[in-house]
Amino acid sequence: MGLEDARHTPEGAVLWPAAGTRVFTTRRLELPAPLDEVGAYFWSVTWRREERSPFRQEVLSHPLTHLTVEAAEGGVLHGLAVPAALVHGLVTRVFSVDLPVAGRVAGVAFRPGGLAALLGRGVHDLTDAVVPAGEVLPGVAGLAGSVLAEEDDAARRDVLAVRLEGLLAPRLREVREDPGYRTVREAVRLMRVREHVALGPVAQRLHVSGRTLQRLFTHYVGASPLWVLRRHRLQDAVAALDAGGGEDLAELAASLGFADHAHLTRAFTAVVGVPPSRYRAGER
């Protein structure tokens, strides 16, 4: 896996990507219809490291929720026993995990709001949480064993897809006709465009108020629309720094909608743990 692959994993922007180029590999596959109404993609990560060399993977994750099947040497990940099927809520901080010697994860990333639409309820209670999938999704008994028994990612994807399609089928019409879900998806699509640095233009394009966006994002995404917008701009900052840019941090801050260099530095440091200048220099 090359450096470019390490920078852009399915989970989000890997921080300090060069460190993981010889540790893990990732893959992403499309999901079949109609599961793609709520699911964004299938993804997988496998890793193996030198047993005496600890490795911490840190990711500035996308504003998504995930259903995963995970297995690792030692039998524990995220403080939970594995192999297991897990649900990961949106992560407001940096996603950080100390990797065991070897393991694998196969998962489905839900579209922003997709899990809430599938369940017919809000997902704010899942923010910053990892829970056994059975606590959130009915009908997942035995899922981990079924997925891990398959030999390749396409087959693992298909097992996950069949289970989730069974849950989606009785709600498919409601999902397709859900105006709140459509608004959230379109808002996030606009927020991903780097030129959008404030919420006002996004709300105007969608013909909704800022208060409406706040209510919808809390219910469907588990975070505020401003948080989602700023997460995308911070990911843009990481991408620029990883690519060797950002020599002029004041210019980078202005292009991302921050008031000034100091504002970007505070926001970046609060999430990543070091200021942009130190991140660019490779300091952890």
PDB file of C-alpha atoms in Angstrom, residues 135-277:
ATOM      1  CA  GLU A 135     -27.997  -3.289  21.007  1.00  0.00           C
ATOM      2  CA  VAL A 136     -28.829  -1.157  17.961  1.00  0.00           C
ATOM      3  CA  LEU A 137     -29.710  -3.417  15.029  1.00  0.00           C
ATOM      4  CA  PRO A 138     -32.080  -6.377  15.312  1.00  0.00           C
ATOM      5  CA  GLY A 139     -31.279  -9.577  13.484  1.00  0.00           C
ATOM      6  CA  VAL A 140     -27.471  -9.472  13.681  1.00  0.00           C
ATOM      7  CA  ALA A 141     -27.002 -12.625  15.759  1.00  0.00           C
ATOM      8  CA  GLY A 142     -24.198 -14.703  14.262  1.00  0.00           C
ATOM      9  CA  LEU A 143     -23.177 -11.927  11.881  1.00  0.00           C
ATOM     10  CA  ALA A 144     -19.513 -11.871  12.930  1.00  0.00           C
ATOM     11  CA  GLY A 145     -19.048 -15.579  12.320  1.00  0.00           C
ATOM     12  CA  SER A 146     -20.810 -15.444   8.951  1.00  0.00           C
ATOM     13  CA  VAL A 147     -18.735 -12.526   7.701  1.00  0.00           C
ATOM     14  CA  LEU A 148     -15.395 -13.807   8.944  1.00  0.00           C
ATOM     15  CA  ALA A 149     -16.019 -17.239   7.443  1.00  0.00           C
ATOM     16  CA  GLU A 150     -15.880 -15.743   3.941  1.00  0.00           C
ATOM     17  CA  GLU A 151     -12.624 -15.789   1.985  1.00  0.00           C
ATOM     18  CA  ASP A 152     -12.685 -12.375   0.285  1.00  0.00           C
ATOM     19  CA  ASP A 153     -14.021  -8.866   0.704  1.00  0.00           C
ATOM     20  CA  ALA A 154     -16.703  -9.158  -1.983  1.00  0.00           C
ATOM     21  CA  ALA A 155     -18.239 -12.135  -0.187  1.00  0.00           C
ATOM     22  CA  ARG A 156     -17.992 -10.387   3.184  1.00  0.00           C
ATOM     23  CA  ARG A 157     -19.701  -7.348   1.680  1.00  0.00           C
ATOM     24  CA  ASP A 158     -22.488  -9.536   0.346  1.00  0.00           C
ATOM     25  CA  VAL A 159     -23.149 -11.131   3.753  1.00  0.00           C
ATOM     26  CA  LEU A 160     -23.388  -7.703   5.393  1.00  0.00           C
ATOM     27  CA  ALA A 161     -25.566  -6.409   2.565  1.00  0.00           C
ATOM     28  CA  VAL A 162     -28.070  -9.264   2.835  1.00  0.00           C
ATOM     29  CA  ARG A 163     -28.510  -8.723   6.580  1.00  0.00           C
ATOM     30  CA  LEU A 164     -28.954  -4.961   6.244  1.00  0.00           C
ATOM     31  CA  GLU A 165     -31.268  -5.270   3.255  1.00  0.00           C
ATOM     32  CA  GLY A 166     -33.497  -7.466   5.392  1.00  0.00           C
ATOM     33  CA  LEU A 167     -33.762  -4.629   7.917  1.00  0.00           C
ATOM     34  CA  LEU A 168     -34.234  -2.002   5.218  1.00  0.00           C
ATOM     35  CA  ALA A 169     -36.946  -3.735   3.206  1.00  0.00           C
ATOM     36  CA  PRO A 170     -39.933  -2.925   5.482  1.00  0.00           C
ATOM     37  CA  ARG A 171     -38.785   0.705   5.817  1.00  0.00           C
ATOM     38  CA  LEU A 172     -37.582   1.358   2.268  1.00  0.00           C
ATOM     39  CA  ARG A 173     -40.538   3.500   1.213  1.00  0.00           C
ATOM     40  CA  GLU A 174     -40.338   5.604   4.376  1.00  0.00           C
ATOM     41  CA  VAL A 175     -36.594   6.097   3.892  1.00  0.00           C
ATOM     42  CA  ARG A 176     -37.058   7.221   0.297  1.00  0.00           C
ATOM     43  CA  GLU A 177     -39.833   9.641   1.250  1.00  0.00           C
ATOM     44  CA  ASP A 178     -38.108  11.061   4.355  1.00  0.00           C
ATOM     45  CA  PRO A 179     -37.627  14.811   3.689  1.00  0.00           C
ATOM     46  CA  GLY A 180     -35.362  15.296   6.710  1.00  0.00           C
ATOM     47  CA  TYR A 181     -32.991  12.586   5.551  1.00  0.00           C
ATOM     48  CA  ARG A 182     -32.868  14.063   2.041  1.00  0.00           C
ATOM     49  CA  THR A 183     -32.091  17.504   3.440  1.00  0.00           C
ATOM     50  CA  VAL A 184     -29.246  16.169   5.593  1.00  0.00           C
ATOM     51  CA  ARG A 185     -27.714  14.256   2.685  1.00  0.00           C
ATOM     52  CA  GLU A 186     -27.810  17.288   0.420  1.00  0.00           C
ATOM     53  CA  ALA A 187     -26.440  19.554   3.148  1.00  0.00           C
ATOM     54  CA  VAL A 188     -23.478  17.244   3.722  1.00  0.00           C
ATOM     55  CA  ARG A 189     -22.851  17.035  -0.023  1.00  0.00           C
ATOM     56  CA  LEU A 190     -22.585  20.822  -0.106  1.00  0.00           C
ATOM     57  CA  MET A 191     -20.409  20.925   3.017  1.00  0.00           C
ATOM     58  CA  ARG A 192     -17.862  18.600   1.430  1.00  0.00           C
ATOM     59  CA  VAL A 193     -17.133  21.247  -1.202  1.00  0.00           C
ATOM     60  CA  ARG A 194     -14.156  23.220   0.070  1.00  0.00           C
ATOM     61  CA  GLU A 195     -15.631  26.549  -1.046  1.00  0.00           C
ATOM     62  CA  HIS A 196     -18.374  26.227   1.564  1.00  0.00           C
ATOM     63  CA  VAL A 197     -16.886  27.661   4.754  1.00  0.00           C
ATOM     64  CA  ALA A 198     -20.052  28.916   6.479  1.00  0.00           C
ATOM     65  CA  LEU A 199     -23.515  27.471   7.173  1.00  0.00           C
ATOM     66  CA  GLY A 200     -25.507  30.406   5.841  1.00  0.00           C
ATOM     67  CA  PRO A 201     -25.001  29.646   2.131  1.00  0.00           C
ATOM     68  CA  VAL A 202     -25.707  25.952   2.707  1.00  0.00           C
ATOM     69  CA  ALA A 203     -29.020  26.701   4.429  1.00  0.00           C
ATOM     70  CA  GLN A 204     -29.934  29.187   1.711  1.00  0.00           C
ATOM     71  CA  ARG A 205     -29.262  26.653  -1.041  1.00  0.00           C
ATOM     72  CA  LEU A 206     -31.558  24.193   0.739  1.00  0.00           C
ATOM     73  CA  HIS A 207     -34.235  26.806   1.564  1.00  0.00           C
ATOM     74  CA  VAL A 208     -34.194  25.961   5.261  1.00  0.00           C
ATOM     75  CA  SER A 209     -33.302  27.900   8.393  1.00  0.00           C
ATOM     76  CA  GLY A 210     -30.194  27.382  10.465  1.00  0.00           C
ATOM     77  CA  ARG A 211     -32.409  26.195  13.310  1.00  0.00           C
ATOM     78  CA  THR A 212     -33.925  23.533  11.057  1.00  0.00           C
ATOM     79  CA  LEU A 213     -30.470  22.316  10.047  1.00  0.00           C
ATOM     80  CA  GLN A 214     -29.483  22.144  13.713  1.00  0.00           C
ATOM     81  CA  ARG A 215     -32.513  20.029  14.583  1.00  0.00           C
ATOM     82  CA  LEU A 216     -32.079  17.687  11.618  1.00  0.00           C
ATOM     83  CA  PHE A 217     -28.356  17.134  12.142  1.00  0.00           C
ATOM     84  CA  THR A 218     -28.782  16.415  15.843  1.00  0.00           C
ATOM     85  CA  HIS A 219     -31.363  13.747  15.015  1.00  0.00           C
ATOM     86  CA  TYR A 220     -29.872  12.161  11.887  1.00  0.00           C
ATOM     87  CA  VAL A 221     -26.114  12.681  12.272  1.00  0.00           C
ATOM     88  CA  GLY A 222     -25.510  13.038  16.003  1.00  0.00           C
ATOM     89  CA  ALA A 223     -23.638  16.352  15.780  1.00  0.00           C
ATOM     90  CA  SER A 224     -24.345  19.955  14.837  1.00  0.00           C
ATOM     91  CA  PRO A 225     -24.132  21.109  11.209  1.00  0.00           C
ATOM     92  CA  LEU A 226     -21.345  23.511  12.173  1.00  0.00           C
ATOM     93  CA  TRP A 227     -19.347  20.617  13.621  1.00  0.00           C
ATOM     94  CA  VAL A 228     -19.769  18.637  10.378  1.00  0.00           C
ATOM     95  CA  LEU A 229     -18.726  21.620   8.269  1.00  0.00           C
ATOM     96  CA  ARG A 230     -15.653  22.249  10.423  1.00  0.00           C
ATOM     97  CA  ARG A 231     -14.711  18.547  10.379  1.00  0.00           C
ATOM     98  CA  HIS A 232     -14.598  18.644   6.581  1.00  0.00           C
ATOM     99  CA  ARG A 233     -12.458  21.792   6.614  1.00  0.00           C
ATOM    100  CA  LEU A 234     -10.072  20.242   9.177  1.00  0.00           C
ATOM    101  CA  GLN A 235      -9.780  17.200   6.928  1.00  0.00           C
ATOM    102  CA  ASP A 236      -8.923  19.594   4.096  1.00  0.00           C
ATOM    103  CA  ALA A 237      -6.233  21.120   6.315  1.00  0.00           C
ATOM    104  CA  VAL A 238      -4.747  17.693   7.089  1.00  0.00           C
ATOM    105  CA  ALA A 239      -4.773  16.786   3.387  1.00  0.00           C
ATOM    106  CA  ALA A 240      -2.988  20.027   2.500  1.00  0.00           C
ATOM    107  CA  LEU A 241      -0.338  19.514   5.183  1.00  0.00           C
ATOM    108  CA  ASP A 242       0.188  15.854   4.250  1.00  0.00           C
ATOM    109  CA  ALA A 243       0.661  16.895   0.622  1.00  0.00           C
ATOM    110  CA  GLY A 244       3.435  19.277   1.618  1.00  0.00           C
ATOM    111  CA  GLY A 245       1.340  22.446   1.422  1.00  0.00           C
ATOM    112  CA  GLY A 246       0.324  24.893   4.109  1.00  0.00           C
ATOM    113  CA  GLU A 247       3.610  26.767   4.247  1.00  0.00           C
ATOM    114  CA  ASP A 248       1.548  29.930   4.665  1.00  0.00           C
ATOM    115  CA  LEU A 249      -0.825  28.939   7.463  1.00  0.00           C
ATOM    116  CA  ALA A 250      -2.613  32.291   7.364  1.00  0.00           C
ATOM    117  CA  GLU A 251      -3.467  31.693   3.704  1.00  0.00           C
ATOM    118  CA  LEU A 252      -4.560  28.122   4.451  1.00  0.00           C
ATOM    119  CA  ALA A 253      -6.747  29.344   7.328  1.00  0.00           C
ATOM    120  CA  ALA A 254      -8.442  31.937   5.113  1.00  0.00           C
ATOM    121  CA  SER A 255      -9.117  29.375   2.375  1.00  0.00           C
ATOM    122  CA  LEU A 256     -10.818  27.092   4.902  1.00  0.00           C
ATOM    123  CA  GLY A 257     -13.030  29.768   6.421  1.00  0.00           C
ATOM    124  CA  PHE A 258     -11.163  30.337   9.676  1.00  0.00           C
ATOM    125  CA  ALA A 259     -10.943  33.914  10.904  1.00  0.00           C
ATOM    126  CA  ASP A 260      -7.153  33.841  11.006  1.00  0.00           C
ATOM    127  CA  HIS A 261      -4.074  31.682  11.536  1.00  0.00           C
ATOM    128  CA  ALA A 262      -4.642  31.616  15.309  1.00  0.00           C
ATOM    129  CA  HIS A 263      -8.231  30.413  14.908  1.00  0.00           C
ATOM    130  CA  LEU A 264      -7.129  27.518  12.664  1.00  0.00           C
ATOM    131  CA  THR A 265      -4.333  26.636  15.070  1.00  0.00           C
ATOM    132  CA  ARG A 266      -6.695  26.502  18.041  1.00  0.00           C
ATOM    133  CA  ALA A 267      -9.251  24.366  16.222  1.00  0.00           C
ATOM    134  CA  PHE A 268      -6.615  22.041  14.751  1.00  0.00           C
ATOM    135  CA  THR A 269      -4.784  21.610  18.057  1.00  0.00           C
ATOM    136  CA  ALA A 270      -8.004  20.962  19.983  1.00  0.00           C
ATOM    137  CA  VAL A 271      -8.813  18.009  17.715  1.00  0.00           C
ATOM    138  CA  VAL A 272      -5.476  16.647  16.470  1.00  0.00           C
ATOM    139  CA  GLY A 273      -3.468  17.393  19.617  1.00  0.00           C
ATOM    140  CA  VAL A 274      -0.652  19.394  18.014  1.00  0.00           C
ATOM    141  CA  PRO A 275      -0.701  22.685  16.062  1.00  0.00           C
ATOM    142  CA  PRO A 276      -0.534  22.586  12.248  1.00  0.00           C
ATOM    143  CA  SER A 277       3.117  23.632  12.188  1.00  0.00           C
TER     144      SER A 277
END
